[in-house]
């Protein structure tokens, strides 16, 4: 189903019909910015910044992919190139068979974009006015528009907000309004740049549920950048990690743990207080009365370890804790930074 | 084509409604225009008492000119306050990126929005000062509907020229970090060269010649002259041609600058 790191140069074609496996394809894409720094009166130094440094990946139609990385890693730059707002300095980039920067307007009909920190809505006018404008702007057939709007209004609970001026909406309400605005023209791809930033827990859950349904029901391809890793955990099976403009990981969420050398924790309750458990393949990190915490590699199965402990120690209860993905990623960044 | 018109009509309607929501601001604007109109009207009366027939106007025409000017102040946005504030802000914050990926033309979009605004300002801020002026002073207003219609056409062309100037001013924000300086210069030039402070007919010699051919004269001086019956027949057509030429020229220049600005953003990230 999914192809990671497929050699896009071989399979992709310039025709408008992209195959489903490389619906979005990047091949050695680069973006270099000239940054001028003032070094003195009238004197300035020119420096080149590689915001995106030779990134290659493909996304299949209907996939939901997380795109994560720290601030300034190049996430937004990538998204901007995918929408055609930015021209790549090098490499080859196609979305639905279209070269975004060359045919921005044609592509616009097929993609939806939500920038969490910006709004596409008309600030001073009721929400519904913005939707009517989208209706005209994207030339959505009337019946389709009505159907999509009704659906979004129902699922994103916008009913009571339609007549409220956008400036009076809360952040969560506005975000839901923005997501609806991006979907009225049935885009095949949806880029979400920090869609849950600043939202409360209830709003986050609602937005995530909506996105999951959208992906499942409509087969919309979703590329999601976020700081909130729980977004990714809840929504995406595949995740790409970018740092310093380079793709550092591309694969299933679970595999991230192996790459990040993460550890799971086995919490063991013994009958009584005992010296730290001694088994190879795991080490005790904490002891508190009869309870002990053992760390072992996330990639390794817990079963043999549990069997060993059960055979040698008076075991009362146990539980396994999955590693914190946030910690995994920060360890990954730290590892690469020092290497 | 038809569908594109529907979009821009919707944008213009949005622009109209948007300004219509600010009722207090509109009332305050009407009040300000009326007060300024009074001050200017008495100043002009004093001036025309001393120099009857100054600039070819009699006193009633001069006072009428004041109220036409006050009525048009917000419509042709001589003091700013149109779409340009928002556009500059969007360029500064980078929100302009959103506008760029939409399947619409940036200039046409803002022109439509600004036309909606101007239409509202004409009704919301133009009518009341004119009517007030008519009650307090003896105005030289035309009796026939054709002159009024001719006036409205001149106003529409004036709005177009005004938009084209302000669009260029706003685009300057792509190159200057702070668009405010350019904007202030434009307001100063507009206040003087539109004929808002004094009719351009009054200026002597080369300055007057220059002021009358600059685009700003299309904003206030030209529509006022049309209403005062100073331009009729062939002269009226020439007047329209003058306004239209500036509108087309400046809009074309705006497109050039826009594509340069877009290229800059697209390559340099804004």
mmCIF file with all atom_site columns, C-alpha atoms in Angstrom, chain B residues 32-127:
data_model
loop_
_atom_site.group_PDB
_atom_site.id
_atom_site.type_symbol
_atom_site.label_atom_id
_atom_site.label_alt_id
_atom_site.label_comp_id
_atom_site.label_asym_id
_atom_site.label_entity_id
_atom_site.label_seq_id
_atom_site.pdbx_PDB_ins_code
_atom_site.Cartn_x
_atom_site.Cartn_y
_atom_site.Cartn_z
_atom_site.occupancy
_atom_site.B_iso_or_equiv
_atom_site.pdbx_formal_charge
_atom_site.auth_seq_id
_atom_site.auth_comp_id
_atom_site.auth_asym_id
_atom_site.auth_atom_id
_atom_site.pdbx_PDB_model_num
ATOM 1  C CA . UNK B 1 32  ? -16.414 64.666 11.338  1.00 0.00 ? 32  UNK B CA 1
ATOM 2  C CA . UNK B 1 33  ? -17.124 65.289 7.646   1.00 0.00 ? 33  UNK B CA 1
ATOM 3  C CA . UNK B 1 34  ? -19.957 67.633 8.579   1.00 0.00 ? 34  UNK B CA 1
ATOM 4  C CA . UNK B 1 35  ? -17.877 69.632 11.046  1.00 0.00 ? 35  UNK B CA 1
ATOM 5  C CA . UNK B 1 36  ? -14.983 69.903 8.608   1.00 0.00 ? 36  UNK B CA 1
ATOM 6  C CA . UNK B 1 37  ? -17.430 70.849 5.902   1.00 0.00 ? 37  UNK B CA 1
ATOM 7  C CA . UNK B 1 38  ? -18.708 73.709 8.059   1.00 0.00 ? 38  UNK B CA 1
ATOM 8  C CA . UNK B 1 39  ? -15.219 74.985 8.826   1.00 0.00 ? 39  UNK B CA 1
ATOM 9  C CA . UNK B 1 40  ? -14.111 74.770 5.214   1.00 0.00 ? 40  UNK B CA 1
ATOM 10 C CA . UNK B 1 41  ? -17.340 76.278 3.907   1.00 0.00 ? 41  UNK B CA 1
ATOM 11 C CA . UNK B 1 42  ? -16.945 79.394 6.062   1.00 0.00 ? 42  UNK B CA 1
ATOM 12 C CA . UNK B 1 43  ? -13.266 79.628 5.116   1.00 0.00 ? 43  UNK B CA 1
ATOM 13 C CA . UNK B 1 44  ? -14.159 79.434 1.425   1.00 0.00 ? 44  UNK B CA 1
ATOM 14 C CA . UNK B 1 45  ? -16.913 82.019 1.871   1.00 0.00 ? 45  UNK B CA 1
ATOM 15 C CA . UNK B 1 46  ? -14.384 84.398 3.412   1.00 0.00 ? 46  UNK B CA 1
ATOM 16 C CA . UNK B 1 47  ? -11.941 83.665 0.611   1.00 0.00 ? 47  UNK B CA 1
ATOM 17 C CA . UNK B 1 48  ? -14.452 84.098 -2.188  1.00 0.00 ? 48  UNK B CA 1
ATOM 18 C CA . UNK B 1 49  ? -15.711 87.334 -0.558  1.00 0.00 ? 49  UNK B CA 1
ATOM 19 C CA . UNK B 1 50  ? -12.207 88.728 -0.992  1.00 0.00 ? 50  UNK B CA 1
ATOM 20 C CA . UNK B 1 51  ? -11.602 87.206 -4.402  1.00 0.00 ? 51  UNK B CA 1
ATOM 21 C CA . UNK B 1 52  ? -14.914 86.701 -6.208  1.00 0.00 ? 52  UNK B CA 1
ATOM 22 C CA . UNK B 1 53  ? -14.708 84.295 -9.123  1.00 0.00 ? 53  UNK B CA 1
ATOM 23 C CA . UNK B 1 54  ? -11.505 82.707 -7.814  1.00 0.00 ? 54  UNK B CA 1
ATOM 24 C CA . UNK B 1 55  ? -10.619 79.656 -9.921  1.00 0.00 ? 55  UNK B CA 1
ATOM 25 C CA . UNK B 1 56  ? -13.629 80.334 -12.109 1.00 0.00 ? 56  UNK B CA 1
ATOM 26 C CA . UNK B 1 57  ? -16.132 79.425 -9.363  1.00 0.00 ? 57  UNK B CA 1
ATOM 27 C CA . UNK B 1 58  ? -18.719 81.759 -7.899  1.00 0.00 ? 58  UNK B CA 1
ATOM 28 C CA . UNK B 1 59  ? -19.318 81.576 -4.156  1.00 0.00 ? 59  UNK B CA 1
ATOM 29 C CA . UNK B 1 60  ? -22.182 79.080 -4.346  1.00 0.00 ? 60  UNK B CA 1
ATOM 30 C CA . UNK B 1 61  ? -20.068 76.785 -6.504  1.00 0.00 ? 61  UNK B CA 1
ATOM 31 C CA . UNK B 1 62  ? -17.140 77.086 -4.087  1.00 0.00 ? 62  UNK B CA 1
ATOM 32 C CA . UNK B 1 63  ? -19.324 76.081 -1.145  1.00 0.00 ? 63  UNK B CA 1
ATOM 33 C CA . UNK B 1 64  ? -20.822 73.248 -3.158  1.00 0.00 ? 64  UNK B CA 1
ATOM 34 C CA . UNK B 1 65  ? -17.276 72.115 -3.902  1.00 0.00 ? 65  UNK B CA 1
ATOM 35 C CA . UNK B 1 66  ? -16.616 71.881 -0.157  1.00 0.00 ? 66  UNK B CA 1
ATOM 36 C CA . UNK B 1 67  ? -19.567 69.590 0.440   1.00 0.00 ? 67  UNK B CA 1
ATOM 37 C CA . UNK B 1 68  ? -18.864 67.435 -2.577  1.00 0.00 ? 68  UNK B CA 1
ATOM 38 C CA . UNK B 1 69  ? -15.317 67.072 -1.276  1.00 0.00 ? 69  UNK B CA 1
ATOM 39 C CA . UNK B 1 70  ? -16.517 66.072 2.196   1.00 0.00 ? 70  UNK B CA 1
ATOM 40 C CA . UNK B 1 71  ? -18.973 63.640 0.677   1.00 0.00 ? 71  UNK B CA 1
ATOM 41 C CA . UNK B 1 72  ? -16.247 62.013 -1.408  1.00 0.00 ? 72  UNK B CA 1
ATOM 42 C CA . UNK B 1 73  ? -13.531 62.030 1.262   1.00 0.00 ? 73  UNK B CA 1
ATOM 43 C CA . UNK B 1 74  ? -14.246 58.517 2.478   1.00 0.00 ? 74  UNK B CA 1
ATOM 44 C CA . UNK B 1 75  ? -15.429 57.205 -0.896  1.00 0.00 ? 75  UNK B CA 1
ATOM 45 C CA . UNK B 1 76  ? -12.156 57.808 -2.699  1.00 0.00 ? 76  UNK B CA 1
ATOM 46 C CA . UNK B 1 77  ? -10.295 57.236 0.588   1.00 0.00 ? 77  UNK B CA 1
ATOM 47 C CA . UNK B 1 78  ? -8.172  60.363 0.366   1.00 0.00 ? 78  UNK B CA 1
ATOM 48 C CA . UNK B 1 79  ? -7.220  59.947 4.020   1.00 0.00 ? 79  UNK B CA 1
ATOM 49 C CA . UNK B 1 80  ? -6.704  56.201 3.640   1.00 0.00 ? 80  UNK B CA 1
ATOM 50 C CA . UNK B 1 81  ? -8.886  53.771 5.521   1.00 0.00 ? 81  UNK B CA 1
ATOM 51 C CA . UNK B 1 82  ? -9.631  51.539 2.571   1.00 0.00 ? 82  UNK B CA 1
ATOM 52 C CA . UNK B 1 83  ? -8.446  48.023 1.813   1.00 0.00 ? 83  UNK B CA 1
ATOM 53 C CA . UNK B 1 84  ? -4.794  49.061 1.868   1.00 0.00 ? 84  UNK B CA 1
ATOM 54 C CA . UNK B 1 85  ? -4.462  48.935 5.659   1.00 0.00 ? 85  UNK B CA 1
ATOM 55 C CA . UNK B 1 86  ? -5.517  45.324 5.619   1.00 0.00 ? 86  UNK B CA 1
ATOM 56 C CA . UNK B 1 87  ? -3.379  44.380 2.643   1.00 0.00 ? 87  UNK B CA 1
ATOM 57 C CA . UNK B 1 88  ? -0.296  45.968 4.204   1.00 0.00 ? 88  UNK B CA 1
ATOM 58 C CA . UNK B 1 89  ? -0.996  44.106 7.426   1.00 0.00 ? 89  UNK B CA 1
ATOM 59 C CA . UNK B 1 90  ? -1.350  40.829 5.531   1.00 0.00 ? 90  UNK B CA 1
ATOM 60 C CA . UNK B 1 91  ? 1.940   41.413 3.753   1.00 0.00 ? 91  UNK B CA 1
ATOM 61 C CA . UNK B 1 92  ? 3.659   42.283 7.027   1.00 0.00 ? 92  UNK B CA 1
ATOM 62 C CA . UNK B 1 93  ? 2.371   39.236 8.898   1.00 0.00 ? 93  UNK B CA 1
ATOM 63 C CA . UNK B 1 94  ? 2.758   36.849 5.983   1.00 0.00 ? 94  UNK B CA 1
ATOM 64 C CA . UNK B 1 95  ? -0.974  36.141 5.755   1.00 0.00 ? 95  UNK B CA 1
ATOM 65 C CA . UNK B 1 96  ? -0.586  37.174 2.134   1.00 0.00 ? 96  UNK B CA 1
ATOM 66 C CA . UNK B 1 97  ? 0.591   33.598 1.576   1.00 0.00 ? 97  UNK B CA 1
ATOM 67 C CA . UNK B 1 98  ? -3.009  32.480 2.052   1.00 0.00 ? 98  UNK B CA 1
ATOM 68 C CA . UNK B 1 99  ? -4.215  34.918 -0.593  1.00 0.00 ? 99  UNK B CA 1
ATOM 69 C CA . UNK B 1 100 ? -1.632  33.636 -3.026  1.00 0.00 ? 100 UNK B CA 1
ATOM 70 C CA . UNK B 1 101 ? -2.676  30.013 -3.093  1.00 0.00 ? 101 UNK B CA 1
ATOM 71 C CA . UNK B 1 102 ? -6.298  30.873 -3.731  1.00 0.00 ? 102 UNK B CA 1
ATOM 72 C CA . UNK B 1 103 ? -7.516  30.492 -7.287  1.00 0.00 ? 103 UNK B CA 1
ATOM 73 C CA . UNK B 1 104 ? -8.199  34.204 -7.636  1.00 0.00 ? 104 UNK B CA 1
ATOM 74 C CA . UNK B 1 105 ? -6.416  37.256 -8.927  1.00 0.00 ? 105 UNK B CA 1
ATOM 75 C CA . UNK B 1 106 ? -5.036  39.329 -6.075  1.00 0.00 ? 106 UNK B CA 1
ATOM 76 C CA . UNK B 1 107 ? -5.635  42.724 -7.678  1.00 0.00 ? 107 UNK B CA 1
ATOM 77 C CA . UNK B 1 108 ? -9.145  41.898 -8.868  1.00 0.00 ? 108 UNK B CA 1
ATOM 78 C CA . UNK B 1 109 ? -10.003 40.533 -5.436  1.00 0.00 ? 109 UNK B CA 1
ATOM 79 C CA . UNK B 1 110 ? -8.972  43.701 -3.622  1.00 0.00 ? 110 UNK B CA 1
ATOM 80 C CA . UNK B 1 111 ? -10.518 45.926 -6.268  1.00 0.00 ? 111 UNK B CA 1
ATOM 81 C CA . UNK B 1 112 ? -13.829 44.158 -5.790  1.00 0.00 ? 112 UNK B CA 1
ATOM 82 C CA . UNK B 1 113 ? -13.587 44.466 -2.009  1.00 0.00 ? 113 UNK B CA 1
ATOM 83 C CA . UNK B 1 114 ? -12.675 48.148 -2.264  1.00 0.00 ? 114 UNK B CA 1
ATOM 84 C CA . UNK B 1 115 ? -15.514 48.862 -4.689  1.00 0.00 ? 115 UNK B CA 1
ATOM 85 C CA . UNK B 1 116 ? -17.924 47.406 -2.153  1.00 0.00 ? 116 UNK B CA 1
ATOM 86 C CA . UNK B 1 117 ? -16.406 49.640 0.487   1.00 0.00 ? 117 UNK B CA 1
ATOM 87 C CA . UNK B 1 118 ? -16.650 52.721 -1.739  1.00 0.00 ? 118 UNK B CA 1
ATOM 88 C CA . UNK B 1 119 ? -20.280 51.991 -2.548  1.00 0.00 ? 119 UNK B CA 1
ATOM 89 C CA . UNK B 1 120 ? -21.071 51.812 1.131   1.00 0.00 ? 120 UNK B CA 1
ATOM 90 C CA . UNK B 1 121 ? -19.120 54.989 1.916   1.00 0.00 ? 121 UNK B CA 1
ATOM 91 C CA . UNK B 1 122 ? -20.977 56.851 -0.833  1.00 0.00 ? 122 UNK B CA 1
ATOM 92 C CA . UNK B 1 123 ? -24.302 56.025 0.793   1.00 0.00 ? 123 UNK B CA 1
ATOM 93 C CA . UNK B 1 124 ? -23.180 55.931 4.422   1.00 0.00 ? 124 UNK B CA 1
ATOM 94 C CA . UNK B 1 125 ? -20.835 58.888 4.481   1.00 0.00 ? 125 UNK B CA 1
ATOM 95 C CA . UNK B 1 126 ? -21.505 60.801 1.298   1.00 0.00 ? 126 UNK B CA 1
ATOM 96 C CA . UNK B 1 127 ? -25.222 61.533 1.377   1.00 0.00 ? 127 UNK B CA 1
#
